[in-house]
Tab-separated table of C-alpha atoms in Angstrom:
chain	number	residue	atom	x	y	z
A	241	THR	CA	-18.229	42.173	-31.539
A	242	SER	CA	-16.981	42.787	-35.096
A	243	GLY	CA	-13.414	42.676	-35.428
A	244	SER	CA	-10.474	39.559	-35.279
A	245	ALA	CA	-8.817	37.926	-32.387
A	246	ASP	CA	-5.351	37.337	-34.148
A	247	VAL	CA	-2.061	37.200	-32.254
A	248	VAL	CA	0.660	39.418	-33.244
A	249	LEU	CA	4.157	39.177	-32.268
A	250	VAL	CA	6.158	42.286	-33.111
A	251	ASP	CA	9.560	43.709	-32.492
A	252	MET	CA	10.470	46.604	-30.209
A	253	ASP	CA	10.427	48.271	-34.127
A	254	GLY	CA	7.182	47.523	-34.870
A	255	LYS	CA	7.362	45.210	-37.008
A	256	THR	CA	5.337	41.968	-37.400
A	257	LEU	CA	7.151	39.079	-36.148
A	258	ASN	CA	3.887	35.877	-36.762
A	259	ARG	CA	0.390	36.526	-37.048
A	260	TRP	CA	-1.643	33.441	-35.177
A	261	GLU	CA	-5.511	33.530	-36.983
A	262	VAL	CA	-6.709	32.131	-33.193
A	263	ASP	CA	-9.218	33.506	-31.294
A	264	ALA	CA	-7.441	34.423	-27.742
A	265	ALA	CA	-8.661	35.774	-24.490
A	266	ARG	CA	-5.014	36.007	-23.419
A	267	ALA	CA	-1.455	34.495	-25.227
A	268	ARG	CA	1.443	33.745	-24.033
A	269	LEU	CA	5.028	33.495	-26.025
A	270	LEU	CA	6.276	30.238	-24.540
A	271	PRO	CA	10.770	30.285	-25.587
A	272	ASN	CA	10.350	27.234	-27.929
A	273	GLY	CA	8.347	30.203	-30.548
A	274	ASN	CA	5.034	28.667	-29.525
A	275	ILE	CA	2.106	30.313	-27.918
A	276	LEU	CA	-0.334	29.163	-25.292
A	277	VAL	CA	-3.544	30.210	-25.357
A	278	VAL	CA	-6.328	30.564	-23.179
A	279	HIS	CA	-9.289	30.808	-26.214
A	280	VAL	CA	-12.490	32.977	-25.797
A	281	SER	CA	-12.493	36.627	-26.295
A	282	PRO	CA	-15.730	38.634	-26.580
A	283	TRP	CA	-14.877	38.049	-30.999
A	284	GLY	CA	-14.418	34.719	-30.494
A	285	GLU	CA	-16.982	34.108	-27.953
A	286	GLN	CA	-19.745	34.552	-31.514
A	287	ARG	CA	-17.657	32.148	-33.872
A	288	LYS	CA	-17.555	28.696	-34.437
A	289	PRO	CA	-15.509	26.542	-33.279
A	290	TYR	CA	-13.982	29.444	-30.915
A	291	LYS	CA	-16.919	29.561	-28.942
A	292	ASN	CA	-16.930	26.127	-27.689
A	293	PHE	CA	-13.733	26.694	-26.557
A	294	THR	CA	-14.611	28.545	-22.906
A	295	ALA	CA	-12.448	25.130	-21.474
A	296	ILE	CA	-10.141	24.831	-23.342
A	297	ILE	CA	-6.743	25.050	-23.547
A	298	ASN	CA	-4.106	24.644	-26.466
A	299	GLU	CA	-0.446	25.082	-27.847
A	300	TYR	CA	-0.088	26.506	-31.518
A	301	ASP	CA	3.333	26.427	-33.684
A	302	TRP	CA	4.878	28.868	-35.184
A	303	GLU	CA	2.668	27.627	-38.205
A	304	GLY	CA	-0.565	27.983	-35.642
A	305	ASN	CA	-1.071	23.792	-35.831
A	306	VAL	CA	-2.648	22.581	-31.825
A	307	VAL	CA	1.032	20.580	-31.006
A	308	TRP	CA	-1.245	20.723	-27.188
A	309	SER	CA	-4.763	20.553	-25.971
A	310	HIS	CA	-6.362	20.202	-22.982
A	311	ASP	CA	-9.420	20.473	-21.872
A	312	ALA	CA	-9.667	22.224	-18.477
A	313	LYS	CA	-13.627	21.836	-18.189
A	314	ALA	CA	-14.564	24.541	-15.959
A	315	VAL	CA	-14.198	28.173	-18.217
A	316	ALA	CA	-10.481	29.034	-18.353
A	317	HIS	CA	-9.844	32.188	-17.903
A	318	HIS	CA	-7.157	35.252	-17.410
A	319	ASP	CA	-3.896	33.967	-17.570
A	320	ILE	CA	-1.890	30.735	-18.081
A	321	HIS	CA	1.725	29.538	-17.567
A	322	ARG	CA	3.814	27.262	-18.852
A	323	LEU	CA	6.301	26.355	-16.045
A	324	PRO	CA	10.003	24.908	-16.172
A	325	SER	CA	8.808	21.200	-15.515
A	326	GLY	CA	6.819	21.408	-18.295
A	327	ASN	CA	3.373	21.863	-16.571
A	328	THR	CA	1.201	24.482	-17.559
A	329	MET	CA	-0.678	26.277	-14.860
A	330	PHE	CA	-3.974	28.134	-15.150
A	331	LEU	CA	-7.680	29.533	-13.582
A	332	THR	CA	-10.625	28.071	-13.999
A	333	SER	CA	-13.795	29.208	-12.971
A	334	GLN	CA	-15.593	26.745	-11.097
A	335	GLY	CA	-19.377	25.784	-8.983
A	336	ILE	CA	-19.034	26.177	-5.218
A	337	PRO	CA	-20.484	23.056	-3.492
A	338	ASP	CA	-23.586	23.035	-2.030
A	339	GLU	CA	-22.746	22.394	0.981
A	340	VAL	CA	-20.417	25.549	2.013
A	341	ILE	CA	-23.164	27.420	-0.662
A	342	ALA	CA	-25.673	26.522	2.416
A	343	LYS	CA	-23.326	28.332	4.875
A	344	ILE	CA	-23.592	31.639	2.963
A	345	THR	CA	-25.449	34.008	5.790
A	346	HIS	CA	-27.446	36.579	3.329
A	347	PRO	CA	-29.661	35.267	1.674
A	348	GLU	CA	-30.026	36.986	-1.327
A	349	ARG	CA	-25.944	36.495	-2.234
A	350	ARG	CA	-26.373	32.172	-1.502
A	351	ALA	CA	-29.516	32.361	-3.609
A	352	LEU	CA	-27.213	33.691	-6.840
A	353	LYS	CA	-25.237	30.543	-6.208
A	354	PRO	CA	-21.394	31.977	-6.537
A	355	TYR	CA	-18.484	30.547	-8.498
A	356	SER	CA	-15.078	31.266	-7.320
A	357	ASP	CA	-11.215	30.425	-9.131
A	358	THR	CA	-9.687	27.491	-8.884
A	359	ILE	CA	-5.692	27.370	-9.625
A	360	VAL	CA	-4.452	23.758	-12.150
A	361	GLU	CA	-1.497	22.577	-12.885
A	362	VAL	CA	-1.801	19.613	-15.570
A	363	ASN	CA	1.170	18.176	-16.937
A	364	LEU	CA	1.861	17.505	-20.738
A	365	LYS	CA	-0.033	14.212	-20.249
A	366	GLY	CA	-3.234	16.506	-19.473
A	367	GLU	CA	-3.152	14.676	-15.718
A	368	GLU	CA	-4.181	17.467	-13.267
A	369	VAL	CA	-0.742	17.289	-10.630
A	370	TRP	CA	-2.202	20.119	-8.611
A	371	ARG	CA	-5.112	22.316	-7.338
A	372	TRP	CA	-6.013	25.232	-5.280
A	373	ASP	CA	-10.027	25.669	-5.208
A	374	LEU	CA	-10.577	29.101	-3.456
A	375	TRP	CA	-13.315	28.673	-1.820
A	376	LYS	CA	-11.327	26.135	0.886
A	377	HIS	CA	-9.753	28.997	1.945
A	378	PHE	CA	-11.790	31.670	2.226
A	379	ASP	CA	-14.188	32.715	4.363
A	380	ILE	CA	-17.149	32.023	2.360
A	381	ASN	CA	-19.265	35.439	4.247
A	382	TYR	CA	-15.583	37.038	3.472
A	383	CYS	CA	-15.985	39.510	-0.133
A	384	GLY	CA	-12.615	41.818	0.153
A	385	MET	CA	-11.921	45.002	1.939
A	386	ARG	CA	-15.873	46.224	0.817
A	387	PRO	CA	-19.065	44.407	2.770
A	388	CYS	CA	-20.653	41.737	0.912
A	389	VAL	CA	-23.109	43.551	-1.115
A	390	THR	CA	-25.858	42.013	-2.322
A	391	LYS	CA	-27.265	43.363	-6.630
A	392	SER	CA	-30.763	44.257	-7.383
A	393	SER	CA	-33.089	41.829	-8.495
A	394	GLU	CA	-32.973	42.997	-12.388
A	395	PHE	CA	-29.349	42.640	-12.014
A	396	LYS	CA	-30.065	39.147	-10.606
A	397	LYS	CA	-32.261	38.397	-13.602
A	398	LYS	CA	-29.637	39.150	-16.079
A	399	MET	CA	-26.881	37.261	-13.918
A	400	SER	CA	-26.249	33.713	-14.988
A	401	LYS	CA	-23.548	32.970	-12.210
A	402	HIS	CA	-22.080	35.426	-9.016
A	403	ASP	CA	-18.415	36.053	-9.432
A	404	TRP	CA	-17.041	35.885	-5.767
A	405	THR	CA	-13.271	35.169	-6.028
A	406	HIS	CA	-12.907	36.836	-9.283
A	407	SER	CA	-8.657	36.100	-9.965
A	408	ASN	CA	-6.305	37.748	-12.253
C-alpha cells in the first residue's frame, strides 16, 4: 500500500488547520486540540515504527508530540473515545479462553480458534477500570441473524484468526 496516513484537520471551507504525520487507523479530535489515535492503517502496517503499534493508543498534541500513551496488550481497532471523566474507552480483539472454545458445537468453527472483541476503559494512569468481554455475554454457537458458516479449506489456510464478534 502506498501513500501516507497523516491525520489532517480541515475547516468547513476545506482549509487545512493542522496535519499530524502519524499513522492512524482512527483518530479523534479532543476538545483541547489534541488527537487520540488508534494506529496501524493498511499504510502503517508496512512501516516502522507503526507496524509495531497494533496495541498502542497515543494522544498527540498540536505539534505531534506524544502526550499520553497506552499499550492495550491486544489489537486495538475501530473506535476510541475520551470520556468526560478523562478515561479512555476503546475496542480490542482478543482470544477466547479454550474452555469456551470447547463449547462450540461445529468442529470446523472450533478449530478456527475464534477471537472476540472486548470494550476496555482505562484511566490516565493506564489502569484498567472497566472491561466488557463480548464472549462472556453471547452464545458461542450464535453468529447473528445468519447461521454460523464454515469457511472453505483454502480460506482457512489464509486466516490467522476467526473474528467472531467484530465490532465497530
